[in-house]
């Protein structure tokens, strides 16, 4: 049986649900599924314990170009460890990369949840006519940062009819002053609960008078089994805010 280390929470869930027992190491941020067996915790996505990973003698480390730092991946490769690096900027790419990891790299049978995810997104309908629901999507505060161009989360929202007003920004996660956000003339602010944990008491108060959709960050930003239920979960949150 192959020994796998995952440095990406959503890919951890994808592997664990598809082939329990393969994972020997996961990050401190890997929370799904709840039972990850005997998998060792090897630090965060941005500060993995390279020596600890090497001691686990993995056959493969699964990483992502956005979630993980190039110097850490270079150190793993220098230690003779094979690293599979994924890149995910939209839904079609996510589905291809999941297939590449699970079927191509791990040799698994294509999991049913991946087909379910494809079907769920193929039949998705916009909450409102596409592009008519203007919004911005903070992912951090102090400083305020929002989704910009070429993001996986932005692509999912676009498929649900949400037009991210910063989708054309030169940066993928631009820092925007809160005063500019409040004056952007949007219909909605979308507030996920990760990476920053926005709540009903922490976030909406910065934009008085603007409807706020509090959404599950796992369903908005994770690419794994959660994709199958994400359209319904996200659409429900958007409709409640309207």
XYZ file of C-alpha atoms in Angstrom, residues 9-153:
145
model
C -6.920 19.964 3.448
C -9.365 19.472 0.583
C -7.098 16.910 -1.091
C -6.696 15.176 2.258
C -10.454 14.707 2.350
C -10.520 13.561 -1.275
C -7.914 10.862 -0.641
C -9.246 9.779 2.755
C -12.813 9.360 1.506
C -11.703 7.557 -1.657
C -9.080 5.244 -0.163
C -8.982 5.116 3.654
C -5.597 4.119 5.001
C -3.318 5.664 2.372
C -2.558 8.839 4.311
C 0.373 8.701 6.716
C 0.703 12.465 7.182
C -1.632 15.479 7.012
C -1.519 19.137 8.033
C -2.873 20.656 11.212
C -5.611 22.234 9.077
C -6.897 18.927 7.715
C -10.267 18.580 9.459
C -12.257 16.319 7.120
C -13.125 13.554 7.416
C -13.280 13.707 11.183
C -11.401 10.415 11.594
C -8.061 10.464 9.807
C -6.850 7.363 11.581
C -3.189 7.248 12.515
C -2.070 9.954 10.080
C 0.635 12.089 11.675
C 0.204 15.863 11.912
C 3.097 17.498 10.110
C 2.512 21.239 10.658
C 0.616 23.801 8.655
C 0.168 24.268 4.938
C 2.635 27.164 4.981
C 5.093 25.706 7.503
C 5.216 21.920 7.150
C 7.764 19.933 9.113
C 9.981 18.808 6.226
C 12.126 16.570 8.427
C 9.029 15.026 9.995
C 7.579 14.328 6.560
C 10.806 12.660 5.426
C 10.769 10.438 8.521
C 7.335 9.149 7.461
C 8.957 7.742 4.284
C 6.107 8.760 1.968
C 5.899 7.499 -1.587
C 4.242 10.762 -2.588
C 3.472 14.199 -1.172
C 0.414 15.955 -2.594
C 0.617 19.756 -2.698
C -0.941 22.805 -4.314
C 0.796 25.800 -5.880
C -1.385 28.283 -4.002
C -1.668 26.617 -0.602
C 1.956 25.535 -0.201
C 5.252 27.418 -0.426
C 7.779 26.675 -3.159
C 10.785 26.539 -0.750
C 9.110 23.804 1.319
C 8.335 21.755 -1.776
C 11.893 22.227 -3.021
C 13.208 20.984 0.325
C 11.037 17.882 0.086
C 12.282 17.159 -3.426
C 15.874 17.717 -2.289
C 15.247 15.038 0.337
C 14.368 12.618 -2.464
C 10.614 12.763 -1.955
C 8.267 12.822 -4.933
C 5.896 15.817 -4.884
C 2.755 16.050 -6.987
C 1.907 19.738 -7.400
C -1.655 20.688 -8.317
C -2.969 23.956 -9.745
C -6.649 24.815 -9.398
C -8.112 28.104 -10.598
C -11.629 27.051 -11.665
C -14.085 24.159 -11.474
C -13.090 22.317 -14.682
C -9.440 22.430 -13.617
C -10.369 21.162 -10.146
C -12.194 18.176 -11.617
C -9.250 17.381 -13.904
C -6.724 17.681 -11.087
C -8.771 15.477 -8.774
C -8.855 12.842 -11.503
C -5.087 13.245 -12.000
C -4.385 12.776 -8.291
C -6.810 9.982 -7.471
C -6.828 7.968 -10.681
C -3.579 8.946 -12.368
C -1.183 9.211 -9.413
C -2.790 6.880 -6.867
C -4.253 4.354 -9.287
C -7.686 4.390 -7.682
C -10.990 3.684 -9.318
C -12.704 6.965 -10.130
C -14.748 7.727 -6.996
C -18.512 8.084 -7.179
C -18.461 11.407 -5.364
C -16.432 12.916 -8.214
C -19.106 11.948 -10.741
C -21.740 13.303 -8.341
C -19.882 16.625 -8.175
C -19.707 16.877 -11.960
C -23.428 16.168 -12.231
C -24.364 18.636 -9.495
C -22.486 21.500 -11.132
C -23.666 20.556 -14.635
C -27.281 21.153 -13.600
C -26.671 24.215 -11.408
C -28.940 27.220 -11.982
C -28.010 30.818 -11.103
C -29.630 32.253 -7.993
C -30.493 35.263 -10.166
C -29.871 35.829 -13.883
C -26.143 35.412 -14.385
C -24.174 38.554 -13.640
C -27.059 40.541 -12.158
C -26.056 39.889 -8.544
C -23.030 42.127 -7.956
C -20.880 41.247 -4.972
C -17.441 41.346 -3.420
C -15.986 38.485 -1.406
C -13.667 39.240 1.524
C -11.330 36.440 2.563
C -9.485 38.371 5.283
C -9.743 41.480 7.405
C -7.041 43.594 9.077
C -6.208 44.168 6.260
C -9.284 43.600 4.135
C -8.533 41.244 1.241
C -11.011 40.056 -1.369
C -11.251 37.582 -4.221
C -9.773 39.031 -7.395
C -9.028 37.363 -10.721
C -8.697 33.665 -11.545
C -9.848 32.083 -8.286
C -11.603 28.774 -7.786
C -14.091 30.314 -5.347
